[in-house]
Tab-separated table of C-alpha atoms in Angstrom:
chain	number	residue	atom	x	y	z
A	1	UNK	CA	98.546	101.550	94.549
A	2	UNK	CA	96.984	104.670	93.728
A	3	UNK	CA	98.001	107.973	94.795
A	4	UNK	CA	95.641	110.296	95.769
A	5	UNK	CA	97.063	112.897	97.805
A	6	UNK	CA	100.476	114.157	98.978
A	7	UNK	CA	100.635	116.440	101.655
A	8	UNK	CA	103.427	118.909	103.126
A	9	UNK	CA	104.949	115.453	105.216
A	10	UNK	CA	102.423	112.689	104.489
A	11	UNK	CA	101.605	110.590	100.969
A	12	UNK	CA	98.322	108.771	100.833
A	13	UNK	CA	97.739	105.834	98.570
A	14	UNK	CA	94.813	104.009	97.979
A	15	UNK	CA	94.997	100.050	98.408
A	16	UNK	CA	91.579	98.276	97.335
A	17	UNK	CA	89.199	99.520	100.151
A	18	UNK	CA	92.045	100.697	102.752
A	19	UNK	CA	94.548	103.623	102.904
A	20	UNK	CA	97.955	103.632	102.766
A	21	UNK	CA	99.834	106.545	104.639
A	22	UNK	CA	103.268	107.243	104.163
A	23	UNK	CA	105.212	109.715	106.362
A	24	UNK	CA	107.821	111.379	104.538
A	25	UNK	CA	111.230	112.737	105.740
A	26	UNK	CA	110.131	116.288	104.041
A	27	UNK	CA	109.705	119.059	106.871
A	28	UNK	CA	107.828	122.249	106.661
A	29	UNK	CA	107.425	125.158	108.406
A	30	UNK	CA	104.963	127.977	107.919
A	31	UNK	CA	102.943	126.025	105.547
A	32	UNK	CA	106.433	125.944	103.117
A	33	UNK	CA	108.043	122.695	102.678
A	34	UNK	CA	111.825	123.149	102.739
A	35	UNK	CA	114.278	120.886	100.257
A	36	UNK	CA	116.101	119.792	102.667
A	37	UNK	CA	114.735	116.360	104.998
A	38	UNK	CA	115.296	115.063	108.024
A	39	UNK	CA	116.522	111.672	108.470
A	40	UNK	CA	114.702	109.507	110.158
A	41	UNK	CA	112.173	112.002	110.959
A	42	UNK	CA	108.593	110.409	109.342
A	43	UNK	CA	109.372	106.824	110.751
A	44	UNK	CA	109.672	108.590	114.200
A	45	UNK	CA	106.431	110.956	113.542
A	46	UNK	CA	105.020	107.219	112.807
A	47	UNK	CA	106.410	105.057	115.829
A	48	UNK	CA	105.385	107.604	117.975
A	49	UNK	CA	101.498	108.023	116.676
A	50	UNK	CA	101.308	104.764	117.098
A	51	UNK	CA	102.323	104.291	120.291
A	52	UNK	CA	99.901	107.317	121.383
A	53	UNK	CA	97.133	105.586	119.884
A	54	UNK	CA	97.579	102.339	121.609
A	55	UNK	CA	97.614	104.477	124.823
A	56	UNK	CA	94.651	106.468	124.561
A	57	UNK	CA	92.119	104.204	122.617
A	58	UNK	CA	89.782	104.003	125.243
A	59	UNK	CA	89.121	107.277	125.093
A	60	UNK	CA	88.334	107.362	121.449
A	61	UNK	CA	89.320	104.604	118.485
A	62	UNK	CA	91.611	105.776	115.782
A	63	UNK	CA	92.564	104.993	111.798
A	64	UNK	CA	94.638	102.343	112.621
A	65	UNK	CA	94.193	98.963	110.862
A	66	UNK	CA	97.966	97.709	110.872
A	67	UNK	CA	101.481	97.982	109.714
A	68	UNK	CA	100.874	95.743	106.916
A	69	UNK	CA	102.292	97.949	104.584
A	70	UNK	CA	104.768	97.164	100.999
A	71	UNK	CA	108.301	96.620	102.285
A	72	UNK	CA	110.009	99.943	101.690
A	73	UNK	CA	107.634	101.498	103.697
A	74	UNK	CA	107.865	99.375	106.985
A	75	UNK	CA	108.384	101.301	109.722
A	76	UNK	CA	106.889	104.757	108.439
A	77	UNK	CA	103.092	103.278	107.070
A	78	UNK	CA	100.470	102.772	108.379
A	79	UNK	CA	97.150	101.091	106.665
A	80	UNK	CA	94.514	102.902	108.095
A	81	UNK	CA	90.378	103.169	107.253
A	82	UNK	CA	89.397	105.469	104.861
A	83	UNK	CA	87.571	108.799	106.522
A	84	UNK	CA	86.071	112.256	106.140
A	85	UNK	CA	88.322	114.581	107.529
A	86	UNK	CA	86.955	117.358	109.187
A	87	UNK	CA	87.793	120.268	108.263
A	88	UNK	CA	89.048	121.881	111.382
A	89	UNK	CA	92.374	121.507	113.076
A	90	UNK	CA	91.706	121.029	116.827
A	91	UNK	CA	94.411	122.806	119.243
A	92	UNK	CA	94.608	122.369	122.875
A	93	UNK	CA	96.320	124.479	125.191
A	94	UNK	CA	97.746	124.075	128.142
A	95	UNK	CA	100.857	126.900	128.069
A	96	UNK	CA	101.103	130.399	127.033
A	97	UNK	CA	103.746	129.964	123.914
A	98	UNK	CA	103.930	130.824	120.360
A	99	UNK	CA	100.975	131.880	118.141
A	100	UNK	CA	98.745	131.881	121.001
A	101	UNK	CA	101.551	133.987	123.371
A	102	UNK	CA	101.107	136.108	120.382
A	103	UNK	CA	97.231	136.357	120.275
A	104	UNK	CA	97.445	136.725	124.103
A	105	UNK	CA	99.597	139.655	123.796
A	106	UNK	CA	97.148	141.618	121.001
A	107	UNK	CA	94.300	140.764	122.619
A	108	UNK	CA	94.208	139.125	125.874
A	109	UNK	CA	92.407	135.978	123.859
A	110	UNK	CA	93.227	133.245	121.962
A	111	UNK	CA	90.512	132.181	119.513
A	112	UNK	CA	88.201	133.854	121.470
A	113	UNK	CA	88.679	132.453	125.188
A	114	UNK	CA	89.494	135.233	127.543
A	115	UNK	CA	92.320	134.381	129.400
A	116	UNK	CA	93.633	136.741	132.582
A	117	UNK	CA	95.612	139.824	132.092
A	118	UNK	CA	98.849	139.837	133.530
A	119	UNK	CA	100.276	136.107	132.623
A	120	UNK	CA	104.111	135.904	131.546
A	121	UNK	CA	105.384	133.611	128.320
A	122	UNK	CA	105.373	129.531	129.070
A	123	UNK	CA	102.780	130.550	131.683
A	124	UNK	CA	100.556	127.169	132.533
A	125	UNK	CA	96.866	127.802	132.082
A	126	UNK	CA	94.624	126.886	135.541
A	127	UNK	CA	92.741	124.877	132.605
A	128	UNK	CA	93.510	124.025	129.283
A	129	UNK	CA	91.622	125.667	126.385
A	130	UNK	CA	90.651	124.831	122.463
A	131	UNK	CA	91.618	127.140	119.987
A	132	UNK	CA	90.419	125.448	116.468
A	133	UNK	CA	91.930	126.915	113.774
A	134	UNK	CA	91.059	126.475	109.702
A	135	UNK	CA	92.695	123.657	107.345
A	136	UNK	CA	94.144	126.105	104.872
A	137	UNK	CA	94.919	124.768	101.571
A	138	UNK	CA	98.542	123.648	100.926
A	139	UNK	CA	100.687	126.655	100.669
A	140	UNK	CA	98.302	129.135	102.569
A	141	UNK	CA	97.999	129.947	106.465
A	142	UNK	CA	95.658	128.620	108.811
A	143	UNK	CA	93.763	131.028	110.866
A	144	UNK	CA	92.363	130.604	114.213
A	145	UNK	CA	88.623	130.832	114.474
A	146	UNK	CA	86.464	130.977	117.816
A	147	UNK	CA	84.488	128.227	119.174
A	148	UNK	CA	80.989	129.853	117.663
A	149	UNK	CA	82.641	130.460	114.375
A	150	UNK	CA	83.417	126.859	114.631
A	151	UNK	CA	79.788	125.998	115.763
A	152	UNK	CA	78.277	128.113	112.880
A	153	UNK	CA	80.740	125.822	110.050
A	154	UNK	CA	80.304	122.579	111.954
A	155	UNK	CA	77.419	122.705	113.809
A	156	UNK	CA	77.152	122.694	117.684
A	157	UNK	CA	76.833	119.187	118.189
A	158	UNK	CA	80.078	118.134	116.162
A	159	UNK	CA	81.641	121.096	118.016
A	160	UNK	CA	81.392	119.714	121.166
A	161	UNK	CA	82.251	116.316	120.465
A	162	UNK	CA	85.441	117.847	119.060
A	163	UNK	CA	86.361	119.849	122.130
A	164	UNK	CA	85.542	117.420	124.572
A	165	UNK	CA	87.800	114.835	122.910
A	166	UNK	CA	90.623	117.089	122.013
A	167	UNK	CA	90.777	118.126	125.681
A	168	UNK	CA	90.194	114.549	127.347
A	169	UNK	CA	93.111	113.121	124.745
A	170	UNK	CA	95.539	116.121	125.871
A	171	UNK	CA	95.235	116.139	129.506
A	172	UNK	CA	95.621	111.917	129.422
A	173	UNK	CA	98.627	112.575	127.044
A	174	UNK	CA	100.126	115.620	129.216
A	175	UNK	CA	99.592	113.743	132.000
A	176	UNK	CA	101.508	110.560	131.130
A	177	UNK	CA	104.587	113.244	129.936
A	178	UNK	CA	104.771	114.952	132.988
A	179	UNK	CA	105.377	111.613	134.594
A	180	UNK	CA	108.085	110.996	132.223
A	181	UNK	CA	109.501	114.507	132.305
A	182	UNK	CA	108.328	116.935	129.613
A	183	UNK	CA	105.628	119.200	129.226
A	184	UNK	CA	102.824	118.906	126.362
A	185	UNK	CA	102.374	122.673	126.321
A	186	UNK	CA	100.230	122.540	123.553
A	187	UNK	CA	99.113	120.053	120.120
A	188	UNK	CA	96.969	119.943	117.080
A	189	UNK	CA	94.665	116.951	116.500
A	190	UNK	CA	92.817	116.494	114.053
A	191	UNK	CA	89.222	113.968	112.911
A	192	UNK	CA	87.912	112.433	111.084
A	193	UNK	CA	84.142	110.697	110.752
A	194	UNK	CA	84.155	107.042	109.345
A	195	UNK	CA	81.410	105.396	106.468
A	196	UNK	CA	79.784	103.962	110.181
A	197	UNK	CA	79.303	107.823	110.967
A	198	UNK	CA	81.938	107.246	113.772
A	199	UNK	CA	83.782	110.213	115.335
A	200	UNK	CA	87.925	108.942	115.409
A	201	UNK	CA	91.401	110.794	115.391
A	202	UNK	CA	93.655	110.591	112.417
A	203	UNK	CA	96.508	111.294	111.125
A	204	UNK	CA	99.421	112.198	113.493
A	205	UNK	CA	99.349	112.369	117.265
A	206	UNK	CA	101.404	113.708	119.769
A	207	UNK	CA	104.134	113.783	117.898
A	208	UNK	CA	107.338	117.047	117.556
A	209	UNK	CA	105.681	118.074	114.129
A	210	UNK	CA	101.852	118.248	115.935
A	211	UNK	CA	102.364	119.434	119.499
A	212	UNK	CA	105.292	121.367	121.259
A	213	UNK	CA	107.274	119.988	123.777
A	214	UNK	CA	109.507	121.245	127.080
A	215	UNK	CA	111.694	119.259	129.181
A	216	UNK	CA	109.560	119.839	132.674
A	217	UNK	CA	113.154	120.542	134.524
A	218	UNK	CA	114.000	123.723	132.028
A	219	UNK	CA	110.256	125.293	132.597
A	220	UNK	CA	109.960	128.239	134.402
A	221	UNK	CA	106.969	131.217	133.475
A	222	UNK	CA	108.390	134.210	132.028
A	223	UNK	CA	111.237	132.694	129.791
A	224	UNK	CA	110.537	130.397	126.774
A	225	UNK	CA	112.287	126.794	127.418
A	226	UNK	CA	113.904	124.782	124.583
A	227	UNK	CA	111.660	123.127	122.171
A	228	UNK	CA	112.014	119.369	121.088
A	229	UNK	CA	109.694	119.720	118.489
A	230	UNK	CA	109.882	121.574	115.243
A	231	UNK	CA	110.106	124.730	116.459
A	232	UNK	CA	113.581	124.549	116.574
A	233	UNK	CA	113.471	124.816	112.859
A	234	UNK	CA	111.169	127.524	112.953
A	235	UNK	CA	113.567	129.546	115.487
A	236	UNK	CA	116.255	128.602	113.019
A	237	UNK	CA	114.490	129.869	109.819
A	238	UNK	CA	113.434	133.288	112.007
A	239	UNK	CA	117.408	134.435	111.850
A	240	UNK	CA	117.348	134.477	107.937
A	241	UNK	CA	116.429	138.094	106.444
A	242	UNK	CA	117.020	137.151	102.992
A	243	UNK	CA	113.157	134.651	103.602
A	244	UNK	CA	109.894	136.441	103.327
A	245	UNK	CA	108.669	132.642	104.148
A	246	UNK	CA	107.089	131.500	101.224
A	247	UNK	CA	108.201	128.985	98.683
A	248	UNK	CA	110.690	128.065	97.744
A	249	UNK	CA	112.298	127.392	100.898
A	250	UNK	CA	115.693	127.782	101.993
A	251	UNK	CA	118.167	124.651	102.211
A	252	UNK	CA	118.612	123.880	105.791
A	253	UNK	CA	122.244	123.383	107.079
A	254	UNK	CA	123.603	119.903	107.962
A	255	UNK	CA	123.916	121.330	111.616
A	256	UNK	CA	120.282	121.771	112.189
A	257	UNK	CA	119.106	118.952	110.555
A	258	UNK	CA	121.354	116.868	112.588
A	259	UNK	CA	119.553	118.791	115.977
A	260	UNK	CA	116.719	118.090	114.677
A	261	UNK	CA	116.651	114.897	114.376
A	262	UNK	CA	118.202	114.328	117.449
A	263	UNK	CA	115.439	115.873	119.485
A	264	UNK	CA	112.837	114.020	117.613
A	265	UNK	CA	114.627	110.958	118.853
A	266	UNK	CA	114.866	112.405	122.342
A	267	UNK	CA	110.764	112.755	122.266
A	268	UNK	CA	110.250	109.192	121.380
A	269	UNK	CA	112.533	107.592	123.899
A	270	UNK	CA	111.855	109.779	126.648
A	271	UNK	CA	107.820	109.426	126.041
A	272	UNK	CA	108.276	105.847	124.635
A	273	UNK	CA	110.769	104.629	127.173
A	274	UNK	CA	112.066	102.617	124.055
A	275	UNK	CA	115.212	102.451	121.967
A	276	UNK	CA	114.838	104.314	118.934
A	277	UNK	CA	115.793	101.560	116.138
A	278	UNK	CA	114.509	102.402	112.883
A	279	UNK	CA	113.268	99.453	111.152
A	280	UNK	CA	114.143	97.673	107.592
A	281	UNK	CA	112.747	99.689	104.733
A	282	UNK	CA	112.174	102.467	107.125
């Protein structure tokens, strides 16, 4: 198989007319892959997008063909239909936390939706919002952009399919984790169109390296709760004066990895209500 692109956690390889995507144990945070991976941690990122997608197909079809993938890959490939990816990463909101607490704070906005003055950290939103931001190349930033800025790249139409699917898939998805405990507070998503012209989701979904999760029962507006996501590496590489973050980056201590990986596992059986097993090859 050919390789034809390897990103910050996933390798794609092209197999006659399908895709082959790989999930790697590499982790990254802002935009800077560090040397150090996390067991385990792409055949989760996999199990876990795959159960999503199984859950909220009816609400729009995915890149999913099957798990018929070479043997030291079972358990974190996928085969999936080749696509055009748009070129937008699609973030919903439902909580006040990170680079939108941020935004909040300078401006009262995020992405350009006004929120009200006056809301604390972790605060729930009456209704969740998009805030797209750019695809940046590999070892830049993305950048939020407004809905219009959006409109003028995209193109209203496309816009608005893309908002009203990012928001229908993350109240179904926040929904179904209350009910099991944690909080969605907010993901990325991101689309692609297919050689049909079909509007799908791609890539990851749901998962601790795409969306930010809280255990419902630690929750309360005004204080940030633990994160069982990769923020938790993030909060980690934050203590370390000696990193301006950009490459290289630092070597991450056995300690954290081990958390990390833990929580990841944590997500998937909580949300899953499964064992997590990882498979042969995986």
């Amino acid at each position: 198989m050919e390789l034809i692109r390897r990103g910050k956690v996933r390798d794609i390889y092209r197999d006659g007319p399908d895709l082959v995507m790989v999930a790697s144990d590499r982790i990254s945070v802002y935009d800077v892959i560090l040397p150090t991976p996390v067991p385990d941690k792409g055949a989760i990122l996999t199990q876990l997008s795959l159960w999503w997608f199984s859950q909220l197909v009816d609400l729009v079809d995915n890149h999913v063909i099957s798990e018929d993938v070479p043997g030291p890959w079972r358990g974190r490939a996928i085969r999936v239909r080749p696509v055009t990816m748009v070129d937008v990463e699609c973030i919903a909101r439902g909580y006040l936390a990170g680079l939108g607490w941020d935004s909040y704070r300078a401006s009262g906005a995020i992405s350009g939706s006004s929120l009200p003055a006056g809301l604390p950290v972790a605060a729930r939103l009456d209704t969740p919002i998009f805030t797209p931001s750019t695809k940046a190349p590999d070892g830049q930033h993305d950048e939020h952009i407004s809905r219009d800025q959006m409109a003028r790249l995209h193109g209203e139409n496309l816009t608005a399919r893309l908002e009203s699917l990012t928001l229908a898939l993350y109240r179904r998805a926040a929904d179904l984790a209350r009910d099991r405990g944690i909080i969605i507070a907010d993901t990325k998503l991101e689309f692609g169109i297919t050689t049909d012209g079909d509007l799908i989701v791609a890539d990851e979904i749901f998962t601790p390296d795409s969306s930010r999760f809280w255990r419902l029962a630690d929750w309360s507006p005004g204080t940030v709760p633990m994160s069982y996501d990769k923020q938790f590496v993030r909060d980690w590489s934050a203590t370390l004066a000696d990193w301006d973050r950009t490459y290289p980056g630092p070597e991450v201590p056995d300690e954290v990895v081990a958390e990390t990986r833990a929580r990841y596992v944590w997500i998937y059986e909580t949300i899953t209500g499964q064992r997590w097993e990882p498979r042969e090859g995986a």
